[in-house]
Coordinates of C-alpha atoms in Angstrom, one line a residue:
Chain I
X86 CA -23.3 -9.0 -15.7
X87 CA -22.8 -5.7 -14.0
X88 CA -22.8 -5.0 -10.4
X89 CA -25.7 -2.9 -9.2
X90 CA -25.5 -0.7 -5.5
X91 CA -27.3 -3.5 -3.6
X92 CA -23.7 -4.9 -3.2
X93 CA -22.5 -1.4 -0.9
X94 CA -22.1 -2.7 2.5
X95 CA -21.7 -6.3 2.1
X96 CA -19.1 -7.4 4.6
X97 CA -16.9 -10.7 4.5
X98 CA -16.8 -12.5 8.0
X99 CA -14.6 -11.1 10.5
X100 CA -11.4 -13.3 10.6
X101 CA -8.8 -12.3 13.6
X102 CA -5.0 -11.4 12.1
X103 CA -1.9 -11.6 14.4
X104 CA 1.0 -9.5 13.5
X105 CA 4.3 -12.1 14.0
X106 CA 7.4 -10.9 14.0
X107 CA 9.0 -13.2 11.6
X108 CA 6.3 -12.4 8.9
X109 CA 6.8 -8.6 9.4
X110 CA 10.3 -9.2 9.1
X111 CA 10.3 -11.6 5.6
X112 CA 7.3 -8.2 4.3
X113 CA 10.3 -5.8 5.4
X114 CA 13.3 -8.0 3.5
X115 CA 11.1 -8.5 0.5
X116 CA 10.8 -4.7 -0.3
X117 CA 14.3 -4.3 0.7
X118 CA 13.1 -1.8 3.8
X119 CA 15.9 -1.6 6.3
X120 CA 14.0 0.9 8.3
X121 CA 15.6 0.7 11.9
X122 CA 11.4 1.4 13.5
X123 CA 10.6 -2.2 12.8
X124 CA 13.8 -3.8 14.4
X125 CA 15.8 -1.3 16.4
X126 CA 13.4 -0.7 19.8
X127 CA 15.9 1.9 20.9
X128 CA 15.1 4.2 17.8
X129 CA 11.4 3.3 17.8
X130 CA 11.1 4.0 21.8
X131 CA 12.4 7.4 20.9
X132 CA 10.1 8.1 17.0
X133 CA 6.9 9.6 17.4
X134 CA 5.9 6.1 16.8
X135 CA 7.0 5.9 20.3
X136 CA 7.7 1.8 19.6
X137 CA 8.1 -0.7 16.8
X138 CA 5.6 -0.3 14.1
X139 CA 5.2 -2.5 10.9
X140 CA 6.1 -1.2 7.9
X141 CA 3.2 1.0 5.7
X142 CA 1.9 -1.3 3.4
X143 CA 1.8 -4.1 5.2
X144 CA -1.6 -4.7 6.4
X145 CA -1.9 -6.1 2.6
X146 CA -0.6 -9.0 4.0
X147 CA -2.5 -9.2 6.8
X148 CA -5.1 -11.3 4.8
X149 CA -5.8 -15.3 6.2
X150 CA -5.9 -16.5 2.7
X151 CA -9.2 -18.3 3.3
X152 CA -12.0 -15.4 4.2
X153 CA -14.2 -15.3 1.4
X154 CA -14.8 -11.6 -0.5
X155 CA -18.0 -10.3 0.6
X156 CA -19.8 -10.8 -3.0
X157 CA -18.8 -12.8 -6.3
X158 CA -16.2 -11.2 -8.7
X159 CA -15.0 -12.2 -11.9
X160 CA -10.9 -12.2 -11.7
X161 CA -10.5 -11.7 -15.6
X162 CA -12.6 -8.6 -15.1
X163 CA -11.0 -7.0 -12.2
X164 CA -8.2 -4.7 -12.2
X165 CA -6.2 -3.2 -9.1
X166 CA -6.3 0.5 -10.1
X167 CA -5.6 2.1 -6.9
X168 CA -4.5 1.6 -3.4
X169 CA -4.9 3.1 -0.4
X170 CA -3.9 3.1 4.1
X171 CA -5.4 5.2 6.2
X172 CA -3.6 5.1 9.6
X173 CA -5.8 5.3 13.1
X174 CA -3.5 3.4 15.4
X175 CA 0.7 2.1 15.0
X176 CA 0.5 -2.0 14.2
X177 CA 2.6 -3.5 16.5
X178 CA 4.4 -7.3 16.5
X179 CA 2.0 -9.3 18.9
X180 CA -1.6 -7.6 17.9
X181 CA -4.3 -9.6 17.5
X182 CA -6.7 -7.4 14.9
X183 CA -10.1 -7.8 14.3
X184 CA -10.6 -7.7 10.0
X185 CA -13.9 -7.5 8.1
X186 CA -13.7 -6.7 4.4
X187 CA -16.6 -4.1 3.5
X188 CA -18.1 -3.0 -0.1
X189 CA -17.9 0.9 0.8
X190 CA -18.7 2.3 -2.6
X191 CA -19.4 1.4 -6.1
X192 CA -19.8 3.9 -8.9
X193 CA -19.6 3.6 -13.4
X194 CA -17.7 6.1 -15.7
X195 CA -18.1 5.9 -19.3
X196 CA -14.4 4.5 -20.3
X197 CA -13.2 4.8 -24.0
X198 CA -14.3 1.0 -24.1
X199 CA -17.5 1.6 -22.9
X200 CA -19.1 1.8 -19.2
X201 CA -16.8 0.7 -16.5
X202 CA -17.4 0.1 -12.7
X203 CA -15.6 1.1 -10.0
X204 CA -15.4 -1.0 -6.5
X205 CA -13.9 0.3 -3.0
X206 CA -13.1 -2.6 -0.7
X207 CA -12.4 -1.7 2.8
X208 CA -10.5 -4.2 4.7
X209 CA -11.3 -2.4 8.5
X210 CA -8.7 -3.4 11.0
X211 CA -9.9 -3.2 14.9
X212 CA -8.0 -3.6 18.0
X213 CA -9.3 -5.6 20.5
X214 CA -11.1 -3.2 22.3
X215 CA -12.8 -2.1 19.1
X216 CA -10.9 0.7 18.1
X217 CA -10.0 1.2 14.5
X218 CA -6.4 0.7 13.5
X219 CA -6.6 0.7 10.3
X220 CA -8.3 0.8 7.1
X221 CA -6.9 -0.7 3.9
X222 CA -8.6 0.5 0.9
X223 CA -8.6 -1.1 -2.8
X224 CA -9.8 0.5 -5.1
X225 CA -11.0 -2.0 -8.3
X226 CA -12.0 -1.3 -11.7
X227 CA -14.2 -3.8 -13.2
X228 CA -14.2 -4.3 -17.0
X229 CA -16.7 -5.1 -19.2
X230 CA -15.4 -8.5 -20.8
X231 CA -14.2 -8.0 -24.6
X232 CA -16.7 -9.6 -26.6
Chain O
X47 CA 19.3 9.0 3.2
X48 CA 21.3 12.3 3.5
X49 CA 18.7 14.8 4.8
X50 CA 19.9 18.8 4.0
X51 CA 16.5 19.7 5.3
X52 CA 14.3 19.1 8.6
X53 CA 10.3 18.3 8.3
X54 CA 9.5 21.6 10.2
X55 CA 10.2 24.2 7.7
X56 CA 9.9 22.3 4.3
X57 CA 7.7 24.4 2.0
X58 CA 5.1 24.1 -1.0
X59 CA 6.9 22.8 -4.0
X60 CA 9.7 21.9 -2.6
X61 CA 11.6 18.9 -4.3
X62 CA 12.4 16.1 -2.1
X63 CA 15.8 14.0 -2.4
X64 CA 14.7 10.9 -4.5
X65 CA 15.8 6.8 -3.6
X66 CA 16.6 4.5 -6.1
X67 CA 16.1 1.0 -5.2
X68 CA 18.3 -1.9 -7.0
X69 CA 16.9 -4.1 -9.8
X70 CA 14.1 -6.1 -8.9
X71 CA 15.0 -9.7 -9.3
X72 CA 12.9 -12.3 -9.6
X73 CA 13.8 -13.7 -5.8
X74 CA 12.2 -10.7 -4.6
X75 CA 8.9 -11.5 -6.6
X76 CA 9.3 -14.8 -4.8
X77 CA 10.2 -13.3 -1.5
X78 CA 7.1 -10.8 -1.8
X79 CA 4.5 -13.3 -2.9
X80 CA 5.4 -15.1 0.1
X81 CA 5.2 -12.7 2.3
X82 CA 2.3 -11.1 1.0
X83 CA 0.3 -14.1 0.9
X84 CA -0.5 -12.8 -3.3
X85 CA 0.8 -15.9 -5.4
X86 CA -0.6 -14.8 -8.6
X87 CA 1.5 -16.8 -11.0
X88 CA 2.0 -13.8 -13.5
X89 CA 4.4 -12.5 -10.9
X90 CA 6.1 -16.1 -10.6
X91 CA 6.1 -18.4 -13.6
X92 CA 7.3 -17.0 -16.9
X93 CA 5.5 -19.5 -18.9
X94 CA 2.1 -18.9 -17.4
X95 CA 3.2 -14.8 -18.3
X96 CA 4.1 -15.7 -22.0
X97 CA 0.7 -18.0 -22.4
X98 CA -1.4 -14.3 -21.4
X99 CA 1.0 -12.4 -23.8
X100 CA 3.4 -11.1 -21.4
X101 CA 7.3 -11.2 -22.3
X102 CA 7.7 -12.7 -18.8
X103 CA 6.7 -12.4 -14.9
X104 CA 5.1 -8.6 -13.8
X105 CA 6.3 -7.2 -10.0
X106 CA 3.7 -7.0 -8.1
X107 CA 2.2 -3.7 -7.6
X108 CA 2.1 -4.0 -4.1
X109 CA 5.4 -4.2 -4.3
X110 CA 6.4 -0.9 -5.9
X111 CA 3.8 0.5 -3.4
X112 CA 6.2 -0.8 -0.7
X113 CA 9.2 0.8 -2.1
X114 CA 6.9 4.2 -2.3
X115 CA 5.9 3.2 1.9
X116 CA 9.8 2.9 2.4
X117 CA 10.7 6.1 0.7
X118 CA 7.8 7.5 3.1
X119 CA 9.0 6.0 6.0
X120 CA 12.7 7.5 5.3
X121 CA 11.3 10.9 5.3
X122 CA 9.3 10.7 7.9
X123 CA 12.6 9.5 9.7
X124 CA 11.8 9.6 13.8
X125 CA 9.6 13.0 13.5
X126 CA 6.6 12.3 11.9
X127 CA 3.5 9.5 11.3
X128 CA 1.8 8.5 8.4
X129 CA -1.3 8.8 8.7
X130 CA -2.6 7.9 4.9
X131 CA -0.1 6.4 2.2
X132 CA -2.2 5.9 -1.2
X133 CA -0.7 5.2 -4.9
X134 CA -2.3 4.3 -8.5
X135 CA -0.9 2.0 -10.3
X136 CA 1.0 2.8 -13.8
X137 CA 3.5 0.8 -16.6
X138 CA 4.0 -2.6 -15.3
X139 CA 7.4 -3.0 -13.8
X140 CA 9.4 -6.4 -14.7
X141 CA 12.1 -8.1 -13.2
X142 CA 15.6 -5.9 -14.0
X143 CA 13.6 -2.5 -13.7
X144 CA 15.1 0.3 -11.3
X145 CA 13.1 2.1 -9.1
X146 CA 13.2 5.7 -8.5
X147 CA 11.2 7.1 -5.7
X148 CA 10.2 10.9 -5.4
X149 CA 8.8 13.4 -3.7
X150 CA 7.7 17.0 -4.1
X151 CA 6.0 18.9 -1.0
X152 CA 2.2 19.4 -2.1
X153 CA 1.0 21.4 0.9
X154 CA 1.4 22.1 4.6
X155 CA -1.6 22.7 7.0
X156 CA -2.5 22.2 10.6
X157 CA -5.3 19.5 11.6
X158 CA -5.9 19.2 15.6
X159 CA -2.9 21.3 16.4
X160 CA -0.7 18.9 14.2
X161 CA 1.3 20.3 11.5
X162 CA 0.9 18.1 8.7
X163 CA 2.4 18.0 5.6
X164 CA 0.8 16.6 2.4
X165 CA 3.4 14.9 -0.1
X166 CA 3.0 14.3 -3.7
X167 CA 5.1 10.9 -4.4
X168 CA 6.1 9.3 -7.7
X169 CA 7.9 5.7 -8.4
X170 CA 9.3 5.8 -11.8
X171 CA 11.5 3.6 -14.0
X172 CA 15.0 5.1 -14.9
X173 CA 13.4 5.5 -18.4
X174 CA 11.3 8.3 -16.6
X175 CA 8.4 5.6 -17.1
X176 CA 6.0 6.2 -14.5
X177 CA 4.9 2.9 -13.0
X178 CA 3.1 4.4 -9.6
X179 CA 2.2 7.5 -8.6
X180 CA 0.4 8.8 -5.2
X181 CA 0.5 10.6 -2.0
X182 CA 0.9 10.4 1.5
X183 CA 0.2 12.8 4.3
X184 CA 3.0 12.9 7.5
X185 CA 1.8 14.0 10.9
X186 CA 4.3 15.5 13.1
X187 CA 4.2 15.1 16.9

């Protein structure tokens, strides 16, 4: 069944995600990212970052593994076509940020295989006063199932 | 990363010097699914891969998105931010592929009395395969 626009704006539940500096450091080694402003305070101190940040894509892993999506999708149908960070605030080792997954849009395109949908999930990152740190965006198509 | 060039005056068009990453191995798969938290087999056990029709375990794409975010972060180098990093995915990438990261200077503009520079970015196998491509935008202070 296709998705219809009653699911824009659903939200998850807000789930709290602190930044630890051995998990930033095992995201860092993974990619191979030997950048000196997630370890070397020195340089950071003196980058317009103006401290150690994390590095850019890695509030993908700032997930708890147990918040459910805000609405029902089927994972044979979904497909990660696009990704996206927009940057407020730096992420630094020791935040505590406040995460809500949002439905921010959903729109169909008439594919070669027929109508296709198109979900934007917006994971919002806030700080503790409320401000917004950052916002990770996933863009989804959704297939029709092959018949 | 050798820099012949400083953020400041960089122009429309211009070419960025690429980075090439090493061969992915299939440690790093294992190294990024834990880190990620993503433990999708595809990207771990080869005989789950084969039983979909793969030849073998995919990298994840987050993964090629976080060589593009290093390759960012390199040029950015202590100058600038970045204040939006955003990639589609292409060809899958397996373990063994090679990496090359690029960048070509898409446009330059002020926002709030920030010069900004908008960067065109592509992450492409050796075979000129393109397996992500995207853009980011660096904010200098």
């Amino acid at each position: 069944m296709d998705l219809d626009q009653s699911v824009i704006g659903l939200t998850s539940n807000e789930y709290v995600f602190e930044v630890e500096r051995r998990h930033v450091g095992q995201f860092a080694a993974a990619i191979g990212d030997d950048h000196p402003l997630y370890t070397d305070e020195e340089y950071a101190n003196q980058s317009a970052y103006a401290g150690l940040i994390v590095p850019p894509t890695f509030p993908i892993a700032m997930n708890d593994g147990k918040t459910e999506m805000p609405l029902a999708l089927d994972q044979r149908r979904m497909l990660h076509g696009e990704q996206e960070f927009l940057y407020y605030k730096p992420i630094r080792i020791g935040d505590r940020l406040r995460c809500q997954i949002k439905v921010s849009d959903l729109y169909d395109k008439e594919g070669k295989s027929g109508k296709m949908q198109f979900l934007k999930l917006d994971t919002e990152m806030k700080d503790e006063t409320g401000e917004l740190v950052c916002i990770s965006r996933m863009n989804i198509v959704y297939r029709s199932l092959a018949n | 990363m050798i820099k012949d060039w400083v953020l400041e005056e960089l122009t429309v068009d211009q070419k960025l010097e690429p980075m090439v990453k090493p061969p992915i191995t299939k440690v790093q798969l294992a190294q990024y699914a834990g880190a990620s938290g993503d433990f999708n087999p595809l990207h771990l056990d080869d005989d789950f891969a084969k039983k979909i029709g793969m030849d073998g375990v995919i990298a994840h794409g987050m993964l090629v998105m976080g060589f593009l975010g290093e390759y960012v972060m390199k040029l950015a180098g202590q100058e600038a931010r970045v204040a939006n990093l955003k990639m589609r995915f292409g060809k899958m990438t397996v373990p063994g592929d090679e990496i090359r990261c690029s960048g070509v200077v898409e446009r330059t503009y002020e926002e709030d009395g920030k010069r900004c520079i908008a960067l065109e970015l592509t992450a492409e196998k050796v075979s000129g395969e393109v397996v992500g491509s995207g853009s980011a935008i660096l904010q200098l202070t």
